[in-house]
CSV table of C-alpha atoms and ligand atoms in Angstrom, one decimal:
chain,number,residue,atom,x,y,z
S,1,MET,CA,-14.5,-0.4,33.8
S,2,MET,CA,-13.9,-3.6,31.8
S,3,THR,CA,-14.0,-3.4,28.1
S,4,SER,CA,-14.8,-6.4,25.9
S,5,LEU,CA,-11.8,-8.2,24.5
S,6,SER,CA,-13.8,-9.9,21.7
S,7,SER,CA,-14.1,-8.1,18.4
S,8,PRO,CA,-17.5,-7.0,17.3
S,9,ALA,CA,-19.3,-8.7,14.4
S,10,PRO,CA,-19.2,-6.5,11.3
S,11,ASN,CA,-22.9,-5.9,11.2
S,12,LEU,CA,-23.0,-4.9,14.9
S,13,VAL,CA,-20.5,-2.0,14.6
S,14,VAL,CA,-22.0,1.4,15.3
S,15,THR,CA,-20.1,4.6,15.5
S,16,GLN,CA,-18.7,5.2,19.0
S,17,TYR,CA,-17.5,8.7,19.9
S,18,THR,CA,-15.1,8.6,22.8
S,19,GLY,CA,-16.1,12.2,23.7
S,20,ASP,CA,-12.6,13.4,23.1
S,21,GLN,CA,-11.6,15.9,20.4
S,22,ILE,CA,-8.2,16.5,19.0
S,23,GLN,CA,-7.6,19.9,17.4
S,24,GLY,CA,-11.4,20.1,17.0
S,25,ILE,CA,-11.8,16.8,15.3
S,26,PRO,CA,-14.0,14.1,17.1
S,27,VAL,CA,-12.3,10.9,18.2
S,28,VAL,CA,-14.0,7.6,17.4
S,29,SER,CA,-13.2,4.1,18.6
S,30,GLN,CA,-15.3,2.5,15.9
S,31,LEU,CA,-17.0,3.8,12.9
S,32,ALA,CA,-20.1,2.9,10.9
S,33,VAL,CA,-20.4,4.8,7.6
S,34,ALA,CA,-24.2,4.0,7.7
S,35,ASP,CA,-24.5,6.3,10.8
S,36,LEU,CA,-23.1,9.3,9.1
S,37,ALA,CA,-25.0,12.1,7.4
S,38,PRO,CA,-25.1,11.7,3.6
S,39,GLY,CA,-24.0,14.3,1.1
S,40,GLN,CA,-21.2,15.4,3.4
S,41,SER,CA,-17.5,14.9,4.1
S,42,HIS,CA,-16.6,13.8,7.6
S,43,ARG,CA,-13.3,13.9,9.5
S,44,PHE,CA,-12.3,11.8,12.5
S,45,TYR,CA,-9.4,10.6,14.5
S,46,PHE,CA,-9.7,6.8,14.9
S,47,GLN,CA,-8.4,5.7,18.3
S,48,GLY,CA,-5.8,3.1,17.7
S,49,VAL,CA,-3.6,1.2,20.0
S,50,GLN,CA,-2.4,2.6,23.3
S,51,MET,CA,1.2,3.7,23.8
S,52,GLY,CA,3.3,2.6,26.8
S,53,THR,CA,2.6,5.8,28.6
S,54,GLY,CA,-1.1,5.3,28.3
S,55,GLN,CA,-2.1,7.7,25.5
S,56,HIS,CA,-3.2,6.3,22.1
S,57,TRP,CA,-2.1,6.6,18.5
S,58,TYR,CA,-4.8,8.2,16.5
S,59,VAL,CA,-5.3,7.7,12.7
S,60,PRO,CA,-6.8,10.5,10.6
S,61,VAL,CA,-9.9,9.2,8.8
S,62,MET,CA,-11.9,11.0,6.2
S,63,VAL,CA,-15.3,9.8,4.8
S,64,ALA,CA,-17.0,11.3,1.8
S,65,LYS,CA,-20.5,10.0,2.0
S,66,GLY,CA,-22.7,10.3,-1.1
S,67,LEU,CA,-26.3,11.3,-1.1
S,68,ARG,CA,-27.3,8.1,-2.9
S,69,PRO,CA,-26.4,4.5,-1.9
S,70,GLY,CA,-23.5,2.6,-3.4
S,71,PRO,CA,-20.3,0.8,-2.6
S,72,CYS,CA,-17.8,2.0,0.1
S,73,VAL,CA,-14.3,2.2,-1.3
S,74,GLY,CA,-11.5,2.1,1.2
S,75,LEU,CA,-8.3,4.1,0.6
S,76,VAL,CA,-5.4,3.3,2.9
S,77,ALA,CA,-2.1,5.2,3.1
S,78,GLY,CA,0.9,5.0,5.4
S,79,VAL,CA,0.9,1.4,6.5
S,80,HIS,CA,4.6,1.9,6.0
S,81,GLY,CA,5.8,5.2,7.4
S,82,ASP,CA,8.3,6.3,4.8
S,83,GLU,CA,6.0,5.9,1.8
S,84,VAL,CA,4.7,9.4,1.7
S,85,SER,CA,3.4,9.4,-1.9
S,86,SER,CA,0.6,7.1,-0.6
S,87,ILE,CA,-0.5,9.9,1.7
S,88,ASN,CA,-0.4,12.6,-1.1
S,89,THR,CA,-2.3,10.3,-3.4
S,90,VAL,CA,-5.2,9.8,-1.0
S,91,GLN,CA,-5.3,13.5,-0.2
S,92,ARG,CA,-5.6,14.3,-3.9
S,93,ILE,CA,-8.4,11.7,-4.4
S,94,MET,CA,-10.4,13.0,-1.5
S,95,ALA,CA,-10.0,16.6,-2.8
S,96,HIS,CA,-11.7,15.5,-6.0
S,97,LEU,CA,-14.8,14.2,-4.3
S,98,ASP,CA,-18.1,16.1,-4.0
S,99,PRO,CA,-20.4,14.0,-1.7
S,100,SER,CA,-23.5,15.8,-2.9
S,101,GLU,CA,-22.8,14.2,-6.4
S,102,MET,CA,-21.7,10.8,-5.2
S,103,ALA,CA,-23.4,7.4,-4.9
S,104,GLY,CA,-21.8,5.4,-2.2
S,105,SER,CA,-18.8,6.5,-0.1
S,106,VAL,CA,-15.1,6.7,0.1
S,107,LEU,CA,-13.4,6.0,3.4
S,108,ALA,CA,-9.7,7.1,3.8
S,109,ALA,CA,-7.2,6.2,6.5
S,110,ILE,CA,-4.3,8.6,6.1
S,111,GLY,CA,-1.1,7.5,7.8
S,112,VAL,CA,-2.0,4.2,9.5
S,113,SER,CA,1.2,3.3,11.3
S,114,ARG,CA,1.5,6.5,13.4
S,115,PRO,CA,5.0,6.0,15.0
S,116,ALA,CA,6.5,4.9,11.7
S,117,VAL,CA,5.0,7.9,9.9
S,118,GLU,CA,6.3,10.3,12.5
S,119,ALA,CA,9.8,8.8,12.2
S,120,VAL,CA,9.6,8.5,8.4
S,121,GLN,CA,10.6,4.8,8.6
S,122,SER,CA,9.1,1.7,7.1
S,123,TRP,CA,8.6,-0.3,10.3
S,124,TRP,CA,6.7,0.3,13.5
S,125,PRO,CA,9.1,0.7,16.5
S,126,THR,CA,8.1,-0.8,19.8
S,127,ALA,CA,9.7,-0.7,23.3
S,128,GLN,CA,9.6,-4.5,23.7
S,129,GLY,CA,12.9,-6.2,24.4
S,130,GLY,CA,14.7,-2.9,24.5
S,131,GLY,CA,13.5,-2.0,21.1
S,132,THR,CA,11.9,-4.2,18.4
S,133,ALA,CA,10.5,-3.0,15.1
S,134,TYR,CA,7.7,-4.8,13.2
S,135,ASP,CA,6.7,-4.8,9.6
S,136,PRO,CA,3.2,-3.3,9.7
S,137,ASN,CA,2.3,-5.0,6.5
S,138,ARG,CA,2.8,-8.6,7.6
S,139,LEU,CA,0.4,-8.7,10.5
S,140,TRP,CA,-3.1,-8.1,9.0
S,141,PRO,CA,-5.9,-8.7,9.9
S,142,GLY,CA,-4.2,-8.1,13.2
S,143,ASP,CA,-5.3,-9.1,16.7
S,144,GLU,CA,-6.9,-6.8,19.2
S,145,ASN,CA,-5.4,-9.1,21.9
S,146,GLY,CA,-2.0,-9.7,20.1
S,147,ASN,CA,1.4,-9.7,21.7
S,148,ASN,CA,2.6,-6.4,20.2
S,149,ALA,CA,1.2,-2.9,19.6
S,150,PRO,CA,1.2,-2.9,15.8
S,151,SER,CA,-0.7,-6.2,15.7
S,152,ARG,CA,-3.3,-4.8,18.2
S,153,HIS,CA,-3.5,-1.5,16.2
S,154,ALA,CA,-4.2,-3.5,13.0
S,155,GLY,CA,-6.8,-5.5,14.8
S,156,LEU,CA,-8.6,-2.4,16.0
S,157,LEU,CA,-8.6,-0.9,12.5
S,158,TRP,CA,-9.7,-4.1,10.9
S,159,ASN,CA,-12.5,-4.9,13.2
S,160,ARG,CA,-13.8,-1.4,13.9
S,161,LEU,CA,-13.1,0.6,10.7
S,162,PHE,CA,-12.2,-1.5,7.6
S,163,ARG,CA,-14.1,-4.8,7.7
S,164,PRO,CA,-17.5,-3.4,8.8
S,165,ASN,CA,-17.6,-0.7,6.1
S,166,VAL,CA,-15.4,-1.3,3.1
S,167,THR,CA,-16.6,-3.2,0.0
S,168,MET,CA,-13.4,-2.7,-2.1
S,169,ALA,CA,-10.0,-1.4,-1.1
S,170,LEU,CA,-6.9,0.3,-2.5
S,171,ASP,CA,-3.8,0.1,-0.2
S,172,TYR,CA,-1.1,2.6,-1.4
S,173,HIS,CA,2.6,2.0,-0.8
S,174,THR,CA,6.0,2.8,-2.3
S,175,VAL,CA,9.2,0.9,-2.0
S,176,THR,CA,11.1,1.3,1.2
S,177,THR,CA,14.0,3.7,1.9
S,178,GLY,CA,17.2,2.9,0.0
S,179,SER,CA,15.4,1.7,-3.2
S,180,GLU,CA,13.2,2.9,-6.0
S,181,PHE,CA,10.1,1.3,-7.6
S,182,THR,CA,8.2,1.8,-10.8
S,183,LEU,CA,4.4,2.5,-10.7
S,184,PHE,CA,3.3,-1.0,-10.0
S,185,LEU,CA,0.3,-3.1,-8.8
S,186,TYR,CA,0.3,-6.2,-6.8
S,187,ALA,CA,-3.0,-7.9,-7.8
S,188,ASP,CA,-4.5,-11.4,-7.5
S,189,LEU,CA,-5.8,-11.5,-11.0
S,190,ARG,CA,-7.5,-14.9,-10.4
S,191,GLN,CA,-10.2,-12.8,-8.7
S,192,PRO,CA,-12.5,-11.2,-11.4
S,193,ALA,CA,-13.2,-8.1,-9.3
S,194,VAL,CA,-9.5,-7.6,-8.6
S,195,LYS,CA,-8.7,-8.0,-12.3
S,196,GLN,CA,-11.4,-5.4,-13.1
S,197,MET,CA,-9.9,-2.9,-10.7
S,198,ALA,CA,-6.3,-3.5,-11.9
S,199,GLU,CA,-7.3,-3.0,-15.6
S,200,LEU,CA,-8.5,0.6,-14.6
S,201,PHE,CA,-5.0,1.7,-13.5
S,202,PRO,CA,-2.6,3.3,-16.0
S,203,VAL,CA,0.5,1.8,-14.3
S,204,GLU,CA,3.9,0.6,-15.7
S,205,HIS,CA,3.8,-2.9,-14.2
S,206,ILE,CA,1.3,-5.4,-12.8
S,207,MET,CA,2.4,-8.4,-10.7
S,208,ASP,CA,-0.3,-11.1,-10.9
S,209,ASP,CA,0.3,-12.8,-7.6
S,210,PRO,CA,-1.8,-14.8,-5.2
S,211,GLY,CA,-1.0,-12.5,-2.3
S,212,VAL,CA,1.3,-12.6,0.8
S,213,GLU,CA,0.1,-13.7,4.2
S,214,GLY,CA,-0.2,-10.7,6.5
S,215,THR,CA,-0.5,-7.9,4.0
S,216,LEU,CA,-3.6,-5.7,4.2
S,217,GLU,CA,-4.4,-6.5,0.5
S,218,THR,CA,-4.4,-10.2,1.1
S,219,ALA,CA,-6.5,-9.8,4.3
S,220,PHE,CA,-9.1,-7.9,2.3
S,221,VAL,CA,-9.1,-10.4,-0.5
S,222,ALA,CA,-9.4,-13.3,2.0
S,223,ALA,CA,-12.4,-11.6,3.6
S,224,GLY,CA,-14.1,-11.3,0.2
S,225,ILE,CA,-13.3,-7.6,-0.3
S,226,PRO,CA,-11.5,-7.0,-3.6
S,227,ALA,CA,-8.2,-5.1,-3.1
S,228,LEU,CA,-5.0,-4.0,-4.8
S,229,THR,CA,-1.6,-2.9,-3.5
S,230,VAL,CA,-0.6,0.2,-5.5
S,231,GLU,CA,3.1,1.0,-5.4
S,232,ILE,CA,3.9,4.6,-6.3
S,233,GLY,CA,7.6,4.7,-7.0
S,234,PRO,CA,10.3,6.0,-4.5
S,235,PRO,CA,10.0,6.5,-0.8
S,236,ARG,CA,10.4,9.7,1.3
S,237,ARG,CA,9.4,12.2,-1.3
S,238,PHE,CA,6.4,12.9,-3.6
S,239,ASP,CA,6.8,11.5,-7.1
S,240,THR,CA,4.2,13.9,-8.7
S,241,ASN,CA,4.0,12.0,-12.1
S,242,LYS,CA,3.4,8.7,-10.5
S,243,ILE,CA,1.0,10.2,-7.9
S,244,ALA,CA,-1.1,11.8,-10.8
S,245,LEU,CA,-1.4,8.4,-12.5
S,246,ALA,CA,-2.3,6.6,-9.2
S,247,VAL,CA,-5.0,9.2,-8.7
S,248,GLU,CA,-6.2,8.8,-12.3
S,249,GLY,CA,-6.5,5.0,-11.8
S,250,SER,CA,-8.2,5.4,-8.4
S,251,LEU,CA,-10.8,7.8,-9.9
S,252,ASN,CA,-11.3,5.3,-12.7
S,253,VAL,CA,-12.3,2.7,-10.1
S,254,LEU,CA,-14.7,5.2,-8.5
S,255,LYS,CA,-16.2,6.0,-11.9
S,256,HIS,CA,-16.5,2.4,-13.0
S,257,TYR,CA,-18.4,1.5,-9.9
S,258,GLY,CA,-20.7,4.5,-10.2
S,259,VAL,CA,-19.4,6.3,-7.0
S,260,VAL,CA,-18.6,9.4,-9.1
S,261,ALA,CA,-19.6,10.4,-12.6
S,262,GLY,CA,-17.4,11.3,-15.5
S,263,PRO,CA,-15.4,9.7,-18.4
S,264,LEU,CA,-12.7,7.2,-17.6
S,265,GLY,CA,-9.1,8.3,-17.7
S,266,ARG,CA,-6.3,6.2,-19.1
S,267,THR,CA,-6.3,2.5,-18.2
S,268,ALA,CA,-3.7,-0.2,-18.1
S,269,ALA,CA,-4.3,-1.1,-21.7
S,270,ASP,CA,-4.0,2.6,-22.8
S,271,VAL,CA,-0.5,2.8,-21.4
S,272,GLY,CA,0.7,-0.7,-22.2
S,273,ALA,CA,1.1,-1.9,-18.7
S,274,VAL,CA,3.4,-4.9,-18.6
S,275,VAL,CA,2.0,-7.9,-16.7
S,276,GLY,CA,4.2,-10.6,-15.1
S,277,ASN,CA,3.6,-13.4,-12.6
S,278,GLY,CA,7.2,-13.8,-11.4
S,279,LEU,CA,9.5,-11.5,-9.5
S,280,GLU,CA,13.2,-12.4,-9.6
S,281,SER,CA,15.1,-11.0,-6.6
S,282,ILE,CA,18.8,-10.4,-7.0
S,283,ARG,CA,20.5,-10.0,-3.6
S,284,ALA,CA,24.1,-9.0,-2.8
S,285,THR,CA,26.4,-12.0,-2.1
S,286,THR,CA,29.0,-9.8,-0.5
S,287,GLY,CA,29.6,-6.4,1.0
S,288,GLY,CA,30.6,-3.5,-1.3
S,289,PHE,CA,29.7,-0.4,-3.3
S,290,LEU,CA,27.0,-1.1,-5.9
S,291,GLU,CA,27.1,0.1,-9.5
S,292,LEU,CA,23.9,-0.5,-11.5
S,293,LEU,CA,24.4,-1.4,-15.2
S,294,VAL,CA,20.6,-1.2,-15.9
S,295,ASP,CA,17.8,1.0,-14.4
S,296,LEU,CA,14.1,1.0,-13.9
S,297,LYS,CA,12.0,-0.2,-16.8
S,298,ASP,CA,15.0,-1.6,-18.7
S,299,THR,CA,14.4,-4.9,-20.5
S,300,VAL,CA,16.8,-7.6,-19.5
S,301,ARG,CA,17.6,-11.1,-20.9
S,302,PRO,CA,18.8,-14.2,-19.2
S,303,GLY,CA,22.5,-14.1,-18.3
S,304,GLN,CA,22.7,-10.3,-18.7
S,305,ARG,CA,25.2,-8.6,-16.4
S,306,VAL,CA,23.1,-6.0,-14.5
S,307,ALA,CA,25.2,-4.8,-11.6
S,308,LEU,CA,28.6,-5.1,-9.9
S,309,GLN,CA,30.1,-4.3,-6.6
S,310,ARG,CA,33.6,-2.9,-5.7
S,311,ASN,CA,35.4,-3.1,-2.4
S,312,ALA,CA,37.1,-0.1,-0.7
S,313,PHE,CA,40.1,-0.4,-3.0
S,314,GLY,CA,38.0,-0.3,-6.1
S,315,ASP,CA,38.4,-4.0,-7.1
S,316,VAL,CA,35.3,-5.7,-8.5
S,317,VAL,CA,34.2,-8.2,-5.8
S,318,ALA,CA,30.9,-9.3,-7.3
S,319,GLU,CA,29.0,-9.3,-10.5
S,320,TYR,CA,25.2,-9.9,-10.8
S,321,HIS,CA,23.3,-11.5,-13.7
S,322,THR,CA,19.6,-12.0,-14.3
S,323,GLN,CA,18.3,-15.5,-14.8
S,324,VAL,CA,15.1,-14.3,-16.6
S,325,ALA,CA,13.8,-12.2,-19.4
S,326,GLY,CA,11.8,-9.3,-18.0
S,327,GLU,CA,11.7,-5.7,-16.9
S,328,VAL,CA,13.5,-4.1,-14.0
S,329,VAL,CA,10.9,-2.9,-11.5
S,330,ILE,CA,12.9,-2.2,-8.3
S,331,VAL,CA,16.6,-1.1,-7.9
S,332,ALA,CA,18.7,-0.3,-4.9
S,333,ARG,CA,19.5,3.5,-4.7
S,334,ASP,CA,21.8,3.1,-1.7
S,335,ALA,CA,25.2,2.5,-3.1
S,336,LEU,CA,26.6,0.8,0.0
S,337,CYS,CA,25.3,-2.7,-0.2
S,338,GLU,CA,25.4,-5.3,2.7
S,339,PRO,CA,25.5,-9.0,1.9
S,340,GLY,CA,21.9,-10.2,1.5
S,341,SER,CA,20.4,-6.8,0.7
S,342,ARG,CA,18.3,-6.3,-2.4
S,343,VAL,CA,20.2,-5.2,-5.6
S,344,MET,CA,17.1,-5.3,-7.9
S,345,GLN,CA,14.0,-7.1,-8.8
S,346,VAL,CA,12.9,-8.1,-12.3
S,347,LEU,CA,9.3,-8.7,-13.3
S,348,TYR,CA,8.9,-11.7,-15.7
S,349,ARG,CA,6.5,-14.2,-17.0
S,350,ARG,CA,6.9,-17.7,-15.8
S,351,GLU,CA,6.4,-20.9,-17.9
S,352,ASP,CA,8.1,-19.5,-21.0
S,353,GLU,CA,5.4,-17.0,-21.7
S,354,ARG,CA,7.0,-13.8,-23.0
S,355,ILE,CA,6.7,-10.6,-21.0
S,356,GLY,CA,4.8,-7.9,-22.7
S,357,THR,CA,1.3,-9.3,-22.2
S,358,THR,CA,-1.2,-6.6,-21.5
S,359,LEU,CA,-4.5,-6.9,-19.8
S,360,GLY,CA,-7.4,-7.4,-22.1
O,401,ZN,ZN1,4.8,-0.4,1.8
């Protein structure tokens, strides 16, 4: 049987059950939240891209559908496979929801990049060329007919799950293995709806940036769907404090838009979130063992010595200085540092505006 290679128009998507079940959970190849019974929670496996041996990767999907109409908020975890706090955050948000009390719905995709999640690694490994890995957050909105599996997987999710249903979206990440991040938002604050969502998060740092081609956040925003990238600290382990704050911010969004009832929790203004619009990247100029002289959330000034490297004999072979006044938001945690690898990143305000501005 031939299957259509063209993607469906968003308003033509209906729920398609493949007839398969995995561990008792129905498999869908596309999903329309409108087709689902209201006042209930639903679980599916979304049929993603095929593997080389012919089976598929399946993405766990949960939908909490309210009794009353309202927006559909998309929660996305595990686009990068080693960023496990994203998964715990989404699980905790879903556990808070009572569909019989909700207006609108919440659609969660939990562990998008299956082989990367299974391997606890950032990138999606493929068999092409004897082994090629792709960054799964540089290929959205994907292409169902693309030249590699992760691009096709993204295209299927985009065309048949996210775009037809979601009216606003939160994409949860952490930094990749070897580094550590603060609790941080990437947000295109030029968009009023994005700015509104960002203000509802009690985070440490907010980067006002116009987006990066190929990220899921930017694909959503380009499609007219307000979205944030929420970075929840370190990779590979749960950071329970940052997860709790990410959950609080996400529930604030659901409360603000009337999906769930209840008083708002803490916001960006309440915790004094620091907003910047520039990110200085300091990269190793040589090989060597890295010693950090500052740490996350430290304030730095132009010309400040922030790190050094020693060779195997203990001699200092490189020293690193910031060019800007700002706050440290990412640091390398792997002491062995190859030339070109990231030592740290500093959030700052461009155009001589002093850092420390908070959202109004
Ligand atoms: Zn990520």
